[in-house]
Short mmCIF file of C-alpha atoms in Angstrom, two decimals:
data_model
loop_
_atom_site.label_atom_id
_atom_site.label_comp_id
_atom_site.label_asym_id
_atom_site.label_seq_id
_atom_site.Cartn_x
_atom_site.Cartn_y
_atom_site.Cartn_z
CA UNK A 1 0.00 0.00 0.00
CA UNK A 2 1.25 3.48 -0.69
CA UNK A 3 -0.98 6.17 1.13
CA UNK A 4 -3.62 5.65 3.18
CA UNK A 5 -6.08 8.06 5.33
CA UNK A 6 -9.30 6.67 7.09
CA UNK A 7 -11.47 6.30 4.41
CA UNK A 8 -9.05 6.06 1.39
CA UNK A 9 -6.26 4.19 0.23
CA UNK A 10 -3.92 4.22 -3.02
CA UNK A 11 -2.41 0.50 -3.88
CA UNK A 12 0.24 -0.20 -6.83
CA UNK A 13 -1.88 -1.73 -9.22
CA UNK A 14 -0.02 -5.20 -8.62
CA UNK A 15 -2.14 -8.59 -8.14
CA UNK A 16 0.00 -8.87 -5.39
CA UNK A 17 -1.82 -5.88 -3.47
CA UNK A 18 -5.02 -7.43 -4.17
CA UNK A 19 -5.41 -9.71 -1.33
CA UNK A 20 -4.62 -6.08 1.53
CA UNK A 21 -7.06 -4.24 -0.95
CA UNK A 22 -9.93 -6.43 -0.11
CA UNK A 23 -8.46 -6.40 3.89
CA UNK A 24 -8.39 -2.86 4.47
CA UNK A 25 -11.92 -2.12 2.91
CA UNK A 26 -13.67 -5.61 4.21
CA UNK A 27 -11.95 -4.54 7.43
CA UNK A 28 -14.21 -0.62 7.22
CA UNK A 29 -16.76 -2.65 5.68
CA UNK A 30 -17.45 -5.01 9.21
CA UNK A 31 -16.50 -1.66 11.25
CA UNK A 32 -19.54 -0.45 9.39
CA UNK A 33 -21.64 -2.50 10.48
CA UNK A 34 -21.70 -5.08 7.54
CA UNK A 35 -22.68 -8.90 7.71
CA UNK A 36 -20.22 -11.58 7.48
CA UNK A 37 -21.86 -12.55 4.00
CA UNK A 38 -22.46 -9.29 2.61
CA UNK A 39 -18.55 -8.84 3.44
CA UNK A 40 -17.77 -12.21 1.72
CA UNK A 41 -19.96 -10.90 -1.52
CA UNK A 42 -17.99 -7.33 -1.36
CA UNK A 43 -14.41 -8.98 -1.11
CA UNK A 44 -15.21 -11.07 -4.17
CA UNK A 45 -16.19 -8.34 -6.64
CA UNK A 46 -13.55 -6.42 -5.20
CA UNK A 47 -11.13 -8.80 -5.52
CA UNK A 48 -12.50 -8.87 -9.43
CA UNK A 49 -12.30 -5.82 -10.12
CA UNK A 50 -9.02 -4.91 -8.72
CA UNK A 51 -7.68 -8.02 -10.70
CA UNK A 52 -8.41 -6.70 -14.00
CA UNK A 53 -7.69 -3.46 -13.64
CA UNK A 54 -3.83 -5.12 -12.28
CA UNK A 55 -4.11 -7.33 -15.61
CA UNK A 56 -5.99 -6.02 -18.16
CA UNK A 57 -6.13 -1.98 -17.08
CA UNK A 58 -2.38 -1.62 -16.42
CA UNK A 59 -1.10 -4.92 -18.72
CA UNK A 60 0.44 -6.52 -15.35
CA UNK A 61 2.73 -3.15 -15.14
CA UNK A 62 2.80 -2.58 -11.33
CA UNK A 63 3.90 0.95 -12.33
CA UNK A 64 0.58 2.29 -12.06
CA UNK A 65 -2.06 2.72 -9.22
CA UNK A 66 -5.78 2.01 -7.40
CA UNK A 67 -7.44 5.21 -5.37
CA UNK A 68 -9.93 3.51 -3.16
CA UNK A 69 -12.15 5.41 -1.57
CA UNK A 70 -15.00 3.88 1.09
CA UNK A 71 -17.72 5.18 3.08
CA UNK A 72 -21.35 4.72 4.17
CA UNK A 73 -24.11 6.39 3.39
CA UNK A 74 -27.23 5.07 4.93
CA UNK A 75 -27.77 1.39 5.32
CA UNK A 76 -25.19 0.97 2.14
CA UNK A 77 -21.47 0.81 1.72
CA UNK A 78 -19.81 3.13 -1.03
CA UNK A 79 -16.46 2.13 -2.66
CA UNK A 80 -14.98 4.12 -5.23
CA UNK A 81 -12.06 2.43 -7.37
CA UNK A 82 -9.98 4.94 -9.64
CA UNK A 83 -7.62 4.10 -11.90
CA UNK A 84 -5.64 5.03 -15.14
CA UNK A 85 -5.05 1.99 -17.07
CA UNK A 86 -6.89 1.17 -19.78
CA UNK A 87 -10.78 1.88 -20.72
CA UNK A 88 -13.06 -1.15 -19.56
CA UNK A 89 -14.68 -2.51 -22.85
CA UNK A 90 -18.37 -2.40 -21.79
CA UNK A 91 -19.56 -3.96 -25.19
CA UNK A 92 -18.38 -7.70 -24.37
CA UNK A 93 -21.79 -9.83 -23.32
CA UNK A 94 -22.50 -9.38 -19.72
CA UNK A 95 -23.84 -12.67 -19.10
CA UNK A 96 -21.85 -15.64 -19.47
CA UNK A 97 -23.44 -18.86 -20.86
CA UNK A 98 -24.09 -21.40 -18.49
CA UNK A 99 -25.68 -23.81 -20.77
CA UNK A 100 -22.47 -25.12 -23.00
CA UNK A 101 -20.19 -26.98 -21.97
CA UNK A 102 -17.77 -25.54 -19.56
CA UNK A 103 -14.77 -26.46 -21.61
CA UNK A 104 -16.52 -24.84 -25.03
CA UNK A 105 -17.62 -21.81 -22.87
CA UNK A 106 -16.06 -18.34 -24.63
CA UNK A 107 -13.50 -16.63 -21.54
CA UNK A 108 -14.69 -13.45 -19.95
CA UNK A 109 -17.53 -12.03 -18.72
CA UNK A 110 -17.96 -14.20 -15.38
CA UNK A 111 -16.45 -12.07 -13.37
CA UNK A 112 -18.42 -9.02 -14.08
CA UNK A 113 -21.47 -11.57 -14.07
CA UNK A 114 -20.74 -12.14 -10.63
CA UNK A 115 -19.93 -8.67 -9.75
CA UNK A 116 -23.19 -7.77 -10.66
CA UNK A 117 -24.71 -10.47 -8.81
CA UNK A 118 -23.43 -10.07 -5.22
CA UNK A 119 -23.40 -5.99 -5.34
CA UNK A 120 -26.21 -3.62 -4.79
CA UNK A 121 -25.32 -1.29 -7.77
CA UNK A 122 -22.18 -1.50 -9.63
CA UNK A 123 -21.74 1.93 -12.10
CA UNK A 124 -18.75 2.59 -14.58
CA UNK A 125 -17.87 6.29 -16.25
CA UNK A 126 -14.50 6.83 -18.11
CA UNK A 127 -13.54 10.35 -17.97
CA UNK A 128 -10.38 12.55 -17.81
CA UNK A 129 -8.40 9.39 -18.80
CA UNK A 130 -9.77 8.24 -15.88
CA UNK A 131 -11.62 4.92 -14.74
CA UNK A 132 -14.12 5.16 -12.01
CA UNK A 133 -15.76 2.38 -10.97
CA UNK A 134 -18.59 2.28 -7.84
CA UNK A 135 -19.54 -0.57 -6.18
CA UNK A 136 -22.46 -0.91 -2.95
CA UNK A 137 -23.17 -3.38 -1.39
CA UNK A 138 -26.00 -3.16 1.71
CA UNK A 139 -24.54 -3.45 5.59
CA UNK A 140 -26.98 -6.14 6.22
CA UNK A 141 -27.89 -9.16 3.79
CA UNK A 142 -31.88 -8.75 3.27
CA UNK A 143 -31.72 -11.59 0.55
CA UNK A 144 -32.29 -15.03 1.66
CA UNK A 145 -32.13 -17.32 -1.94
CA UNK A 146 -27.73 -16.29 -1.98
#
């Protein structure tokens, strides 16, 4: 980790930092006030998202960074990941297929499948040269069926 303050942190974008990513802000997450298995759904699509900006955003070059930013608002938990590497493509399919054969299945799109499954709201904006992607996830788990 290179800087952080209370509700923000800036990582190397390394898979290496991944793993004390998802500890610092799962760690503010159950400070919050957050469920063991909302925390469990957060650190996964964190852990996704971090990951591809490390390999796909910045090409594995540990040169550049992650701004993390947290904080609640409400019964929700914010967290804002900035970056610099690389636009996201958002034209790929969303949805992977799940009905083919898992060895004939096309790679990609899982992870933002499951992103989208365990958060509240996921958004994504490109600006400025400038990623910004928001996840929320709820304090406390309301849904039974996951």
């Amino acid at each position: 980790m290179k800087k952080s303050t209370e509700n923000e942190a800036v990582f190397h974008a390394c898979i290496n930092d991944v793993p004390e990513i998802c500890r610092v802000v799962t760690e503010a997450a159950r400070e919050s006030g957050m469920d063991d298995k909302g925390m469990w759904k957060l650190e996964l699509a964190l852990d996704e998202a971090c990951t591809n900006i490390a390999c796909y955003g910045y090409q594995n070059n540990c040169e550049g960074t992650i701004r993390l930013h947290w904080e609640c608002r409400g019964d929700d938990f914010y967290v804002t990941i900035e970056d610099e590497g690389l636009p996201f493509d958002q034209s790929e399919p969303t949805d992977p297929d799940f009905s083919s054969d898992i060895c004939q299945r096309k790679a990609g799109g899982l992870g933002r499948y499951i992103m989208r499954k365990f958060l509240d709201d996921l958004s994504y904006q490109r600006s400025d040269n400038k990623n910004t992607l928001i996840l929320v996830k709820k304090l406390i788990n309301t849904e039974d069926s996951d």
